[in-house]
Amino acid sequence: MQQLLLGWFDVHGRELPWRRTRDPYAILVSEVMLQQTQVARVVPRYLEWLERWPTVDALAAASPAEAIRAWQGLGYNRRALNLHRAARAVAGRGWPDDLTELPGVGRYTAAAIANFAFGRPVLPVDVNVGRVLDRTGAEFGPEAAQALFDLGATGCLARVPRCGACPLARDCPSRGRTYEPARKQGPFEGSFRQRRARTLRAVAERPQRLEGLDAEAVAALEGDGLVRIESGLVSLPV
């Protein structure tokens, strides 16, 4: 199955900018951005980010406020703060052997950096890869990681897989099956997430008086370290 998958990937693999580098910093940026954001939205923001901060030392020298402002529009803004903290950790002490020691880096992200940047023989398993593994029952090596990503994202879809175009369909025990929709997150419109995003966007433009803001959203943002309050003025962290 792996040979079939890699042959398919040679023809149908997606051209993505982070696949053209082994720089662990660039791969960290891409993986953090991709945690909660679609690939099409990430590509231009990834390129902009690396143009502004091309190295881990460059990002470490920036302020948290600059990183948060540059992140606006990608959502889940705590990722920007964790990415900035990780850059400062690496700039100060180097890349740790255990990459999960870095802020915001869990097991999957650590495995992705280990494989794509450092060439370690580990297979990063995200939702898409896990779905392919579960449905095929096959074993794949670390060299198949990018191909598994693309098959899970473009063919072996969550509800209605495109089995007719799948290179593994002939021997797949799940061929032709469909699946119940997974529980989705509630709509963004009117949610507390939207209130947080709106409040942070306002503060990112310029410091704001606390009394003019959504107090509950400010409290949540302060708890995440995304804003600070001094003498009734809400601003980004310095």
Coordinates of C-alpha atoms in Angstrom, one line a residue:
M1 CA 0.0 0.0 0.0
Q2 CA 2.8 2.4 0.8
Q3 CA 4.3 2.0 -2.7
L4 CA 0.9 2.7 -4.3
L5 CA 0.5 5.8 -2.0
L6 CA 3.9 7.2 -2.8
G7 CA 3.4 6.7 -6.6
W8 CA 0.1 8.6 -6.3
F9 CA 1.7 11.3 -4.3
D10 CA 4.4 11.8 -7.0
V11 CA 1.7 12.8 -9.4
H12 CA -1.0 14.4 -7.2
G13 CA 0.9 15.8 -4.2
R14 CA 0.2 19.4 -3.3
E15 CA 2.9 22.0 -3.9
L16 CA 3.2 23.7 -0.5
P17 CA 6.0 26.1 0.5
W18 CA 6.9 24.4 3.8
R19 CA 7.6 21.3 1.8
R20 CA 10.6 23.0 0.2
T21 CA 12.5 23.5 3.4
R22 CA 14.2 21.5 6.3
D23 CA 14.4 24.6 8.5
P24 CA 12.9 23.6 11.8
Y25 CA 11.8 27.2 12.5
A26 CA 9.9 27.4 9.2
I27 CA 8.3 24.1 9.8
L28 CA 7.3 25.1 13.3
V29 CA 5.6 28.2 11.9
S30 CA 3.7 26.2 9.3
E31 CA 2.6 23.5 11.8
V32 CA 1.4 26.0 14.4
M33 CA -0.5 27.9 11.7
L34 CA -2.1 24.7 10.4
Q35 CA -3.3 23.5 13.8
Q36 CA -6.7 25.3 13.4
T37 CA -6.6 26.9 10.0
Q38 CA -7.1 25.6 6.5
V39 CA -4.2 25.2 4.1
A40 CA -5.4 27.8 1.6
R41 CA -5.6 30.5 4.3
V42 CA -2.2 29.5 5.8
V43 CA -0.1 29.7 2.6
P44 CA 0.0 33.5 2.1
R45 CA 0.2 34.2 5.9
Y46 CA 3.1 31.7 6.2
L47 CA 5.0 33.5 3.4
E48 CA 4.3 36.9 4.9
W49 CA 5.4 35.8 8.4
L50 CA 8.7 34.4 7.1
E51 CA 9.4 37.5 5.1
R52 CA 9.0 39.5 8.2
W53 CA 10.8 37.1 10.6
P54 CA 12.9 34.8 8.5
T55 CA 14.7 33.2 11.4
V56 CA 13.9 32.0 14.9
D57 CA 16.2 34.8 16.3
A58 CA 14.3 37.4 14.3
L59 CA 11.0 36.4 15.8
A60 CA 12.5 36.1 19.3
A61 CA 13.7 39.7 19.0
A62 CA 10.2 40.9 18.2
S63 CA 7.7 41.8 21.0
P64 CA 4.7 39.6 21.8
A65 CA 2.5 42.5 20.6
E66 CA 4.1 42.4 17.2
A67 CA 3.5 38.7 16.9
I68 CA -0.1 39.0 18.0
R69 CA -0.8 41.8 15.5
A70 CA 0.7 39.8 12.6
W71 CA -1.5 36.9 13.5
Q72 CA -4.8 38.7 13.3
G73 CA -7.2 37.0 11.0
L74 CA -5.8 33.5 11.5
G75 CA -7.9 32.9 14.7
Y76 CA -7.0 31.1 17.9
N77 CA -4.6 33.9 18.7
R78 CA -2.9 32.1 21.6
R79 CA -1.0 30.2 19.0
A80 CA 0.9 33.5 18.1
L81 CA 1.9 33.9 21.7
N82 CA 3.1 30.3 22.0
L83 CA 5.0 30.5 18.8
H84 CA 6.7 33.7 20.0
R85 CA 7.5 32.0 23.3
A86 CA 8.9 28.9 21.5
A87 CA 11.1 31.1 19.4
R88 CA 12.5 32.8 22.5
A89 CA 13.1 29.4 24.1
V90 CA 15.0 28.1 21.0
A91 CA 17.0 31.4 20.6
G92 CA 18.1 31.1 24.2
R93 CA 18.8 27.4 24.6
G94 CA 18.6 25.8 21.1
W95 CA 16.2 23.1 19.9
P96 CA 15.4 20.6 22.7
D97 CA 15.7 16.9 22.1
D98 CA 12.1 16.7 23.4
L99 CA 10.3 19.2 21.2
T100 CA 7.1 19.0 23.4
E101 CA 9.1 21.1 25.9
L102 CA 8.4 24.1 23.6
P103 CA 5.3 26.2 24.3
G104 CA 2.3 25.2 22.2
V105 CA 4.1 22.1 20.8
G106 CA 2.2 18.8 21.4
R107 CA 3.0 15.3 20.4
Y108 CA 1.8 15.7 16.8
T109 CA 3.6 19.0 16.1
A110 CA 6.7 17.6 17.7
A111 CA 6.6 14.5 15.5
A112 CA 6.1 16.7 12.4
I113 CA 9.1 18.9 13.2
A114 CA 11.2 15.8 14.1
N115 CA 10.4 14.2 10.7
F116 CA 10.3 17.1 8.3
A117 CA 13.2 19.1 9.8
F118 CA 15.4 16.7 11.6
G119 CA 14.8 13.5 9.6
R120 CA 13.9 11.4 12.6
P121 CA 12.0 8.1 11.8
V122 CA 8.7 9.1 13.3
L123 CA 5.3 9.3 11.6
P124 CA 3.3 12.4 12.6
V125 CA -0.4 11.4 13.0
D126 CA -3.0 14.1 12.8
V127 CA -6.7 13.7 12.2
N128 CA -6.3 13.1 8.4
V129 CA -3.5 10.6 8.8
G130 CA -5.2 8.8 11.6
R131 CA -8.3 8.4 9.4
V132 CA -6.4 6.8 6.6
L133 CA -4.6 4.4 9.0
D134 CA -7.9 3.4 10.7
R135 CA -9.7 2.8 7.4
T136 CA -7.0 0.9 5.6
G137 CA -5.6 -1.0 8.5
A138 CA -2.2 -0.7 6.8
E139 CA 1.1 0.3 8.2
F140 CA 3.1 3.2 6.7
G141 CA 6.6 4.4 7.4
P142 CA 7.7 8.0 8.2
E143 CA 8.6 8.7 4.6
A144 CA 4.9 8.4 3.7
A145 CA 3.8 11.2 6.0
Q146 CA 3.2 14.0 3.4
A147 CA 1.4 11.6 1.1
L148 CA -0.9 10.5 4.0
F149 CA -1.6 14.1 4.7
D150 CA -2.7 14.7 1.2
L151 CA -4.7 11.6 0.8
G152 CA -6.6 12.3 4.0
A153 CA -7.2 15.9 3.1
T154 CA -8.3 15.4 -0.5
G155 CA -9.5 11.9 -0.9
C156 CA -10.2 9.9 2.3
L157 CA -12.6 12.6 3.6
A158 CA -14.3 12.4 6.9
R159 CA -17.9 11.7 5.8
V160 CA -17.9 10.6 2.1
P161 CA -14.5 9.3 1.0
R162 CA -13.7 9.6 -2.7
C163 CA -12.9 6.0 -3.0
G164 CA -13.1 6.0 -6.8
A165 CA -10.0 8.2 -7.0
C166 CA -8.1 6.6 -4.1
P167 CA -4.9 4.7 -5.0
L168 CA -5.5 2.4 -2.0
A169 CA -9.1 1.5 -2.8
R170 CA -8.5 -1.9 -4.3
D171 CA -7.3 -3.4 -1.0
C172 CA -9.0 -1.1 1.4
P173 CA -11.5 -2.9 3.8
S174 CA -13.5 0.4 4.2
R175 CA -14.0 1.0 0.5
G176 CA -17.5 2.4 -0.3
R177 CA -18.4 3.2 3.3
T178 CA -19.8 6.5 4.4
Y179 CA -19.6 8.0 7.9
E180 CA -21.8 10.0 10.3
P181 CA -20.7 13.6 10.6
A182 CA -18.5 14.4 13.6
R183 CA -19.7 16.9 16.1
K184 CA -18.9 20.3 14.8
Q185 CA -17.9 23.4 16.7
G186 CA -20.7 25.9 17.0
P187 CA -20.9 28.8 14.5
F188 CA -18.4 31.6 14.9
E189 CA -21.0 34.3 14.3
G190 CA -22.4 35.5 17.7
S191 CA -20.1 33.2 19.7
F192 CA -17.8 34.1 22.6
R193 CA -14.9 33.3 20.2
Q194 CA -16.1 36.2 18.0
R195 CA -16.4 38.5 21.0
R196 CA -12.8 37.7 22.0
A197 CA -11.6 38.2 18.4
R198 CA -13.4 41.5 18.1
T199 CA -12.0 42.7 21.4
L200 CA -8.4 41.6 20.6
R201 CA -8.6 43.3 17.2
A202 CA -9.6 46.6 18.8
V203 CA -6.8 46.4 21.3
A204 CA -4.3 45.4 18.6
E205 CA -5.1 48.6 16.8
R206 CA -4.4 50.8 19.8
P207 CA -4.8 50.5 23.7
Q208 CA -8.4 50.8 24.8
R209 CA -10.1 51.9 28.0
L210 CA -11.5 48.9 29.9
E211 CA -14.9 50.4 30.4
G212 CA -15.5 50.6 26.6
L213 CA -14.8 46.9 26.0
D214 CA -16.5 43.6 26.5
A215 CA -15.3 42.9 30.1
E216 CA -15.8 39.1 29.9
A217 CA -13.8 38.9 26.7
V218 CA -11.1 41.0 28.2
A219 CA -10.9 38.8 31.2
A220 CA -10.5 35.7 29.0
L221 CA -7.8 37.4 26.9
E222 CA -5.9 38.5 30.0
G223 CA -6.1 34.9 31.3
D224 CA -4.5 33.7 28.1
G225 CA -1.7 36.3 28.3
L226 CA -3.0 38.1 25.1
V227 CA -3.7 41.4 26.8
R228 CA -2.6 43.3 29.9
I229 CA -4.5 45.8 32.0
E230 CA -2.8 48.7 33.7
S231 CA -4.7 51.7 35.3
G232 CA -7.9 50.8 33.4
L233 CA -6.1 50.6 30.0
V234 CA -6.1 47.4 28.0
S235 CA -3.1 46.8 25.7
L236 CA -1.1 44.0 24.1
P237 CA 1.8 42.5 26.1
V238 CA 5.1 44.1 25.7

